[in-house]
mmCIF file of C-alpha atoms in Angstrom:
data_model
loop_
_atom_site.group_PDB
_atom_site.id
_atom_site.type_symbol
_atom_site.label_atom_id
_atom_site.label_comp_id
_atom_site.label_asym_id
_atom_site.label_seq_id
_atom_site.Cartn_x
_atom_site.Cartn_y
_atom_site.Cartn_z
ATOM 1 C CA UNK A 1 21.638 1.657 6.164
ATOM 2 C CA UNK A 2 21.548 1.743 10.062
ATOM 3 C CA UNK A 3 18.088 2.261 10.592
ATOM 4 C CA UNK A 4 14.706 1.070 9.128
ATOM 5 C CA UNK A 5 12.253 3.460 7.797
ATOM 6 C CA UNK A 6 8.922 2.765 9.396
ATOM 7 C CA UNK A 7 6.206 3.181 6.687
ATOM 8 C CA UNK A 8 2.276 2.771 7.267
ATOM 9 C CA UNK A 9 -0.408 1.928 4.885
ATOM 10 C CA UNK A 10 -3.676 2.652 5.515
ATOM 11 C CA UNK A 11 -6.938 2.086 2.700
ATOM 12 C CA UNK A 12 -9.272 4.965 4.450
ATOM 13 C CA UNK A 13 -8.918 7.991 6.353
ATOM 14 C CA UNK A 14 -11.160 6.429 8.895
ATOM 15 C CA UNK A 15 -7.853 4.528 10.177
ATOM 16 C CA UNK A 16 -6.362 7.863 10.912
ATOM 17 C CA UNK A 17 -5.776 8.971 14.044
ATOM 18 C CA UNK A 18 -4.205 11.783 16.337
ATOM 19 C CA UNK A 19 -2.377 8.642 18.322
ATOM 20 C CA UNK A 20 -0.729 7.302 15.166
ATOM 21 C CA UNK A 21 0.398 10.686 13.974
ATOM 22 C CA UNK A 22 1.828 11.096 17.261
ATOM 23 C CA UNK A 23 4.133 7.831 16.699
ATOM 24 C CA UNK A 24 5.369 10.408 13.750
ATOM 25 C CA UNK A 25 5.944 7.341 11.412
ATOM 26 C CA UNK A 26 8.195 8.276 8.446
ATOM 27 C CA UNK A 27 5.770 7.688 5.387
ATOM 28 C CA UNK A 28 2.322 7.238 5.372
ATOM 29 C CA UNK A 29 0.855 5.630 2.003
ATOM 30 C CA UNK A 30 -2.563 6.334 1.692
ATOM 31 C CA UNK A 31 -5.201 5.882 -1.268
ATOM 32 C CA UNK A 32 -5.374 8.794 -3.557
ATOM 33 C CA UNK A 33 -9.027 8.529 -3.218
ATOM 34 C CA UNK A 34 -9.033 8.684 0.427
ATOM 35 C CA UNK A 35 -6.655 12.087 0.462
ATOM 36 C CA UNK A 36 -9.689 15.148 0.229
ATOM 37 C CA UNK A 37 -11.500 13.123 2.752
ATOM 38 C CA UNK A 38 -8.225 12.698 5.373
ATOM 39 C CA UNK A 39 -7.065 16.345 4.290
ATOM 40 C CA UNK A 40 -7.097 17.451 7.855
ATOM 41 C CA UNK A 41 -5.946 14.615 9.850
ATOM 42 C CA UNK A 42 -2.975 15.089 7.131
ATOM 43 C CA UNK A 43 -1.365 17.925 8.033
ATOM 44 C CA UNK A 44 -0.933 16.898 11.577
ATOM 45 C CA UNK A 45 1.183 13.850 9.830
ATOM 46 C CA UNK A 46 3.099 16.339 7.627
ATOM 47 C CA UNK A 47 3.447 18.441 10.813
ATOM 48 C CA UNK A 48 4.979 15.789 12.892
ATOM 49 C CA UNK A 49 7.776 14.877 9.960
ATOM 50 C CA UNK A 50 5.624 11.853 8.105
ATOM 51 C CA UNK A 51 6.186 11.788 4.464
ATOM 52 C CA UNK A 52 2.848 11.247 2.382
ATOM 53 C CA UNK A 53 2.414 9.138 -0.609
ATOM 54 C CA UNK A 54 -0.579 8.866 -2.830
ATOM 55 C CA UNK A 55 -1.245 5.719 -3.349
ATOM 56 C CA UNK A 56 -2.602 4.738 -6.482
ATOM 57 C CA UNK A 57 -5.263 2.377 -7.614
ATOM 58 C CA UNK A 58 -3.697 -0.911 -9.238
ATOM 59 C CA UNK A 59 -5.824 -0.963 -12.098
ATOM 60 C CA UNK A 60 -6.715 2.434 -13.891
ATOM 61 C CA UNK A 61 -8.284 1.881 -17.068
ATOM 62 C CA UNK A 62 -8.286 4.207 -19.910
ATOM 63 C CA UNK A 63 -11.596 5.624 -18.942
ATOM 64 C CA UNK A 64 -10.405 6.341 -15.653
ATOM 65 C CA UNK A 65 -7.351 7.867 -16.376
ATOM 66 C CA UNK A 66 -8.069 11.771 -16.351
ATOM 67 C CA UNK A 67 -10.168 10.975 -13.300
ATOM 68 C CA UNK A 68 -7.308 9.877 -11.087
ATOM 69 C CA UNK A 69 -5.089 12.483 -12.925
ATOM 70 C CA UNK A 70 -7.346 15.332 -11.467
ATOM 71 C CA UNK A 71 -7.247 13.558 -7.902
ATOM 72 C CA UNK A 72 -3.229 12.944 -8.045
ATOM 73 C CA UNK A 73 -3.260 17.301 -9.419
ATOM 74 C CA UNK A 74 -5.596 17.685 -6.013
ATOM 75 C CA UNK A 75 -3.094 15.844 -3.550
ATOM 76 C CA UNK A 76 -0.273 17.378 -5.034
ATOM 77 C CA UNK A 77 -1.784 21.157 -4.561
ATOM 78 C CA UNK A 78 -1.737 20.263 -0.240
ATOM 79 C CA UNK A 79 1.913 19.154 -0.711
ATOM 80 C CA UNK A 80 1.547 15.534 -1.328
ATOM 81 C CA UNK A 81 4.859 14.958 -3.245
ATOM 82 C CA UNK A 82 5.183 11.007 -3.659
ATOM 83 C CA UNK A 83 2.673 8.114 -5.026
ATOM 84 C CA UNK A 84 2.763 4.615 -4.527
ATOM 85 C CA UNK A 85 2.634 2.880 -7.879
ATOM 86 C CA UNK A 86 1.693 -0.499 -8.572
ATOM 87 C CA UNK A 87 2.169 -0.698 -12.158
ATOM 88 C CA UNK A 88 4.985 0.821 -14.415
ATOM 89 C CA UNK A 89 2.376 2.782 -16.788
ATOM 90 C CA UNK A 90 1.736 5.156 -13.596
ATOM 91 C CA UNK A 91 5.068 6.321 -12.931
ATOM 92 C CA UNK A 92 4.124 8.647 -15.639
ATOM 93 C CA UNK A 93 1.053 9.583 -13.864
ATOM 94 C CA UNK A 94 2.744 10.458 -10.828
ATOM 95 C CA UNK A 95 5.429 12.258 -12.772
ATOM 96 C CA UNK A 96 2.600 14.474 -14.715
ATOM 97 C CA UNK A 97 1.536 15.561 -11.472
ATOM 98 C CA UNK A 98 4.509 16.447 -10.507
ATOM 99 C CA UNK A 99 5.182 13.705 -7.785
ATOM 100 C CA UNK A 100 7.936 11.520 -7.170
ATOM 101 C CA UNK A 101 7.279 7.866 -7.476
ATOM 102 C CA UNK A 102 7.656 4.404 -5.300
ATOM 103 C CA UNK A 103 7.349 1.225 -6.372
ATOM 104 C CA UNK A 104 4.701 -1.321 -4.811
ATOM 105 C CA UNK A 105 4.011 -5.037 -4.428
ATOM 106 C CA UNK A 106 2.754 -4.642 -7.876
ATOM 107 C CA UNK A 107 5.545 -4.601 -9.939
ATOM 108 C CA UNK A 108 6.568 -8.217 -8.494
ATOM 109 C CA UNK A 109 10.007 -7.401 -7.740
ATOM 110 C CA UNK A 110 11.477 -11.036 -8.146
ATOM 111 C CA UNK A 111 15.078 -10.293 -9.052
ATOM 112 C CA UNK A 112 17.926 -7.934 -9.337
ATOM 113 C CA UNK A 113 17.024 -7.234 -13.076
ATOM 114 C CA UNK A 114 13.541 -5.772 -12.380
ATOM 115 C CA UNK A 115 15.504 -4.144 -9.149
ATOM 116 C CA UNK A 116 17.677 -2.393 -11.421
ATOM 117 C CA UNK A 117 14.874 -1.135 -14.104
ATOM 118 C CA UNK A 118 13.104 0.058 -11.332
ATOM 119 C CA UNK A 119 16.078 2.477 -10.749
ATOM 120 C CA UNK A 120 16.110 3.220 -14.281
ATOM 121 C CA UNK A 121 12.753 4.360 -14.375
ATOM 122 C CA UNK A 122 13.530 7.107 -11.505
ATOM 123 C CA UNK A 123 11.557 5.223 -8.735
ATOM 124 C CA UNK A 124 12.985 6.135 -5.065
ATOM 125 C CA UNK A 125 12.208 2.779 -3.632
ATOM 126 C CA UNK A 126 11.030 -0.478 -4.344
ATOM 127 C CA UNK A 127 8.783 -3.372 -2.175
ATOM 128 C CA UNK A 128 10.194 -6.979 -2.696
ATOM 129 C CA UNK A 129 7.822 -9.068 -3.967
ATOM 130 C CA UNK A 130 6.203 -11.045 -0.871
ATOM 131 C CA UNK A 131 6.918 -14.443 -2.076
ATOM 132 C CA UNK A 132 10.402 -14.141 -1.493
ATOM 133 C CA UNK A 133 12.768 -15.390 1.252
ATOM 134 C CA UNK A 134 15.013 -12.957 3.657
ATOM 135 C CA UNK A 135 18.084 -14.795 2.220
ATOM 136 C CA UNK A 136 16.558 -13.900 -1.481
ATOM 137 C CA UNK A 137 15.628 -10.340 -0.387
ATOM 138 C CA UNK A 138 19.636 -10.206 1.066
ATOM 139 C CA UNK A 139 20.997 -11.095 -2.751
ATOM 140 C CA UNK A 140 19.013 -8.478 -5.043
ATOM 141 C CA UNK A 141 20.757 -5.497 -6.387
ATOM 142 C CA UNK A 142 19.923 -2.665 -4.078
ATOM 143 C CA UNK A 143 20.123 -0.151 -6.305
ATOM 144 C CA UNK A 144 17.315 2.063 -4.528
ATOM 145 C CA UNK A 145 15.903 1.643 -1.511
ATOM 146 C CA UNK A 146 14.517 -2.034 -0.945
ATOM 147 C CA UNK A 147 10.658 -2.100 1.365
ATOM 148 C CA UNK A 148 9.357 -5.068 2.274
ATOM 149 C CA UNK A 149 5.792 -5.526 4.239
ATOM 150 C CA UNK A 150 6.460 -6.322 8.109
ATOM 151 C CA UNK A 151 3.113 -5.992 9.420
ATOM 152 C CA UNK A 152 -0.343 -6.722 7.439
ATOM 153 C CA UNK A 153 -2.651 -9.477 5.509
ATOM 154 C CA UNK A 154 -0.938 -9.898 1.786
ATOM 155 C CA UNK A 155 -3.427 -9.198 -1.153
ATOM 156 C CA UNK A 156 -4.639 -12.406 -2.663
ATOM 157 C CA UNK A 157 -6.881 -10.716 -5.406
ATOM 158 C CA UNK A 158 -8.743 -8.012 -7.141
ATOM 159 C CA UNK A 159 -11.733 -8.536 -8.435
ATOM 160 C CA UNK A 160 -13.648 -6.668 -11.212
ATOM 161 C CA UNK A 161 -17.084 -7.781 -10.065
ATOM 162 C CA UNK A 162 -18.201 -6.281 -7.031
ATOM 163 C CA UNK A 163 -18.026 -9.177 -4.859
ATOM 164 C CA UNK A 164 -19.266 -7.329 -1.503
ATOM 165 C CA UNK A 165 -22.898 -5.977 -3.574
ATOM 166 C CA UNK A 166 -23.577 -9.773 -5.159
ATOM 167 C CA UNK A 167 -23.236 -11.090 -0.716
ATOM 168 C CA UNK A 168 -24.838 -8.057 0.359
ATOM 169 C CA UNK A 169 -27.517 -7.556 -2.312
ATOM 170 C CA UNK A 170 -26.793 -3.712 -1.826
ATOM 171 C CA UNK A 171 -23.465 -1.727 -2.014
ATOM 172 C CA UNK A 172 -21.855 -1.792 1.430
ATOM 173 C CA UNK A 173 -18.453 -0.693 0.276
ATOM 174 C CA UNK A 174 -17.737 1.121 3.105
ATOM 175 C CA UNK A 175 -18.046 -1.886 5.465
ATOM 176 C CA UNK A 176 -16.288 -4.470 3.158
ATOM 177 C CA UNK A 177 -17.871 -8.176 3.954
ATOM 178 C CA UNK A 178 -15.677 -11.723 4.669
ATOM 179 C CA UNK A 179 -15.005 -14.804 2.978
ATOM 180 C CA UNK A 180 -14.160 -18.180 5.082
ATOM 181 C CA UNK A 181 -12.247 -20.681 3.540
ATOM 182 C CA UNK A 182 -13.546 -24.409 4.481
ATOM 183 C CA UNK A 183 -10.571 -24.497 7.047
ATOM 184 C CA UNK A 184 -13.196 -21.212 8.829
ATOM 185 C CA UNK A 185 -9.752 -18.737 8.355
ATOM 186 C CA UNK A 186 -11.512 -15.367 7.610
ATOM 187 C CA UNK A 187 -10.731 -13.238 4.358
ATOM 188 C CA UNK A 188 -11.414 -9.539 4.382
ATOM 189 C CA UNK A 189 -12.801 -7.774 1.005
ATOM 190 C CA UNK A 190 -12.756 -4.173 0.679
ATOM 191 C CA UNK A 191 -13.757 -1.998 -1.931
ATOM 192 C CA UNK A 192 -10.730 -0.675 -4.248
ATOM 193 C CA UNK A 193 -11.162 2.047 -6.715
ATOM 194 C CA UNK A 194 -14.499 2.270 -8.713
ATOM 195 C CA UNK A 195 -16.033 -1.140 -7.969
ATOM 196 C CA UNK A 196 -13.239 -3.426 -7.943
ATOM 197 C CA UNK A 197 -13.158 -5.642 -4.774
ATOM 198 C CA UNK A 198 -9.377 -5.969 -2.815
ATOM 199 C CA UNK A 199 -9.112 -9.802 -1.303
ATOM 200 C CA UNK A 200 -6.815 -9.679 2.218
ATOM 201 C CA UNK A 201 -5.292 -13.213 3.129
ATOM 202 C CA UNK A 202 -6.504 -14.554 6.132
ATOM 203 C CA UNK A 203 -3.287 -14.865 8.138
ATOM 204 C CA UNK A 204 -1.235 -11.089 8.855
ATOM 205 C CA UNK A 205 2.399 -11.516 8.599
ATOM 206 C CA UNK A 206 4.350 -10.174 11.276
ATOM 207 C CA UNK A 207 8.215 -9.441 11.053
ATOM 208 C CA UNK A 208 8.324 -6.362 12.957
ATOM 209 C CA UNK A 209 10.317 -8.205 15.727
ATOM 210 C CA UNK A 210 13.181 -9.280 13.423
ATOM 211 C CA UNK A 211 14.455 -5.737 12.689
ATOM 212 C CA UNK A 212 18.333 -6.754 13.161
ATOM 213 C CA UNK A 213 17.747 -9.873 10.306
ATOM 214 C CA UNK A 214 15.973 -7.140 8.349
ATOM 215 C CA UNK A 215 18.752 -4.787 8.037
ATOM 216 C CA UNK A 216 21.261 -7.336 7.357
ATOM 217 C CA UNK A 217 19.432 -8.493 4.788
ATOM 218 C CA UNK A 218 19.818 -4.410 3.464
ATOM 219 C CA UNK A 219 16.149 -3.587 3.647
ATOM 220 C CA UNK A 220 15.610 0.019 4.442
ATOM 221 C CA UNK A 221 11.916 0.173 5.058
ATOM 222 C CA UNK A 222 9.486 -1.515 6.272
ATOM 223 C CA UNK A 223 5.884 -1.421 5.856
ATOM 224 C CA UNK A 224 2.767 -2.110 8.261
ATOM 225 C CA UNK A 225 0.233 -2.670 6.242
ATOM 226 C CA UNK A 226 -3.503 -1.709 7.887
ATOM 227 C CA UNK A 227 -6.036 -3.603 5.917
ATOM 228 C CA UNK A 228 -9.564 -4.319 7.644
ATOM 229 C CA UNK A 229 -8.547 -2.937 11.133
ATOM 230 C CA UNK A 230 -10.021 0.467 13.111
ATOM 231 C CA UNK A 231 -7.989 3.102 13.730
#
C-alpha cells in the first residue's frame, strides 16, 4: 500500500483528549475496560473518521469470561465494531459479540506460517512480533494487513500478583508505580485487567521517522503505543 495507517493505543481514557481526536488518527485501540468510562470522548473519535477497537485483556480466565463478554456486548451497542486480540481463543469472543477481530503482539507473529493462519482465522490485520528485523518483517507472507509498533515502551511482562499493592502496601492501580533496573533505567507497571500487573520496558522505540523503509518493507500500519504517559 501507499500509505501507512496511523493507529494509537492508549490503556485509559484519561489519555484521551480533544487535541488527539483532532489529529483524526485512523484506529484507536483502547481497553475494553476503559470504553463506558471514555464513552464520550469516543464519539468525537468516531466523529472525526477514527476506527475503534476494543482491546482485550491478554489473559481472560474461565471465570472471567462472561464478564468481558458483557463488556465486549456493551462496546459493541455504541458502535464499537473491532477488538484487539492477543490470544487466538478470543477471536471467538470478539466474533460472539459481533465484532471484527485484529491480531496483537500476542500471537507472536514470527513467520509467514502463523501470518497465513492468522488470515485463516478471519483476522483483518496482524502486529509483527517485536523481536523481529525490518528485513524479516519485509519477507513474511502478507496475507492481511501487517502492523508493527512505531512509537511506545514494548511489554516485558504480566504479572499475576499485584506487584504495584505488595510496593505500595495499598492498591494504587490507578497510578501504576516503577521499577529501576541496577543500570537506574525506569520500568513502568500498570494495572491490566482484574489484578494482573502490565511491565513497560524502560527504553520507547521510535520508528515513526522511517515511514519510507516502513512501507517498503509492506507494513500498512503502524502503531504508537501510549503506555505510562498523560494525555
Amino acid at each position: 500500500s501507499n500509505s501507512l495507517s496511523m493507529c494509537v493505543e492508549v490503556l485509559s481514557a484519561r489519555q484521551l483528549s480533544e487535541e488527539l481526536a483532532e489529529l483524526k488518527p485512523d484506529y484507536l485501540y483502547i481497553p475494553v475496560t476503559e470504553i463506558s468510562e471514555a464513552a464520550e470522548m469516543l464519539e468525537r473519535f468516531a466523529a472525526a473518521g477514527t476506527a475503534i477497537a476494543a482491546v482485550l485483556p491478554r489473559v481472560i480466565e474461565d471465570s472471567e469470561l462472561t464478564r468481558v463478554a458483557e463488556m465486549l456486548n456493551r462496546a459493541r451497542a455504541i458502535g464499537v465494531t473491532q477488538a484487539l486480540v492477543g490470544n487466538i481463543g478470543h477471536v471467538a469472543l470478539a466474533r460472539v459479540a459481533g465484532m471484527e477481530a485484529r491480531g496483537d503482539y500476542g500471537l507472536n507473529i514470527f513467520n509467514s506460517y502463523a501470518a497465513a493462519a492468522t488470515a485463516g482465522a478471519g483476522l483483518l490485520s496482524v502486529t509483527a512480533s517485536f523481536e523481529l528485523k525490518l528485513e524479516q518483517i519485509k519477507q513474511l507472507s502478507k496475507a492481511v494487513d501487517v502492523e508493527i509498533i512505531g512509537y511506545g515502551r514494548l511489554p516485558v511482562m504480566l504479572t499475576e500478583r499485584c506487584i504495584i499493592k505488595a510496593s505500595a502496601r495499598r492498591c494504587v492501580c490507578e497510578n501504576g508505580i516503577k521499577l529501576s533496573d541496577e543500570h537506574g533505567r525506569v520500568m513502568p507497571i500498570v494495572r491490566e485487567y482484574v489484578c494482573r500487573n502490565a511491565v513497560y520496558g524502560p527504553e520507547k522505540v521510535y520508528m515513526a521517522d522511517r515511514r519510507q523503509e516502513l512501507m517498503n518493507a509492506g507494513i500498512s500500519r503502524l502503531r504508537l503505543l501510549f503506555t505510562n504517559e498523560g494525555a
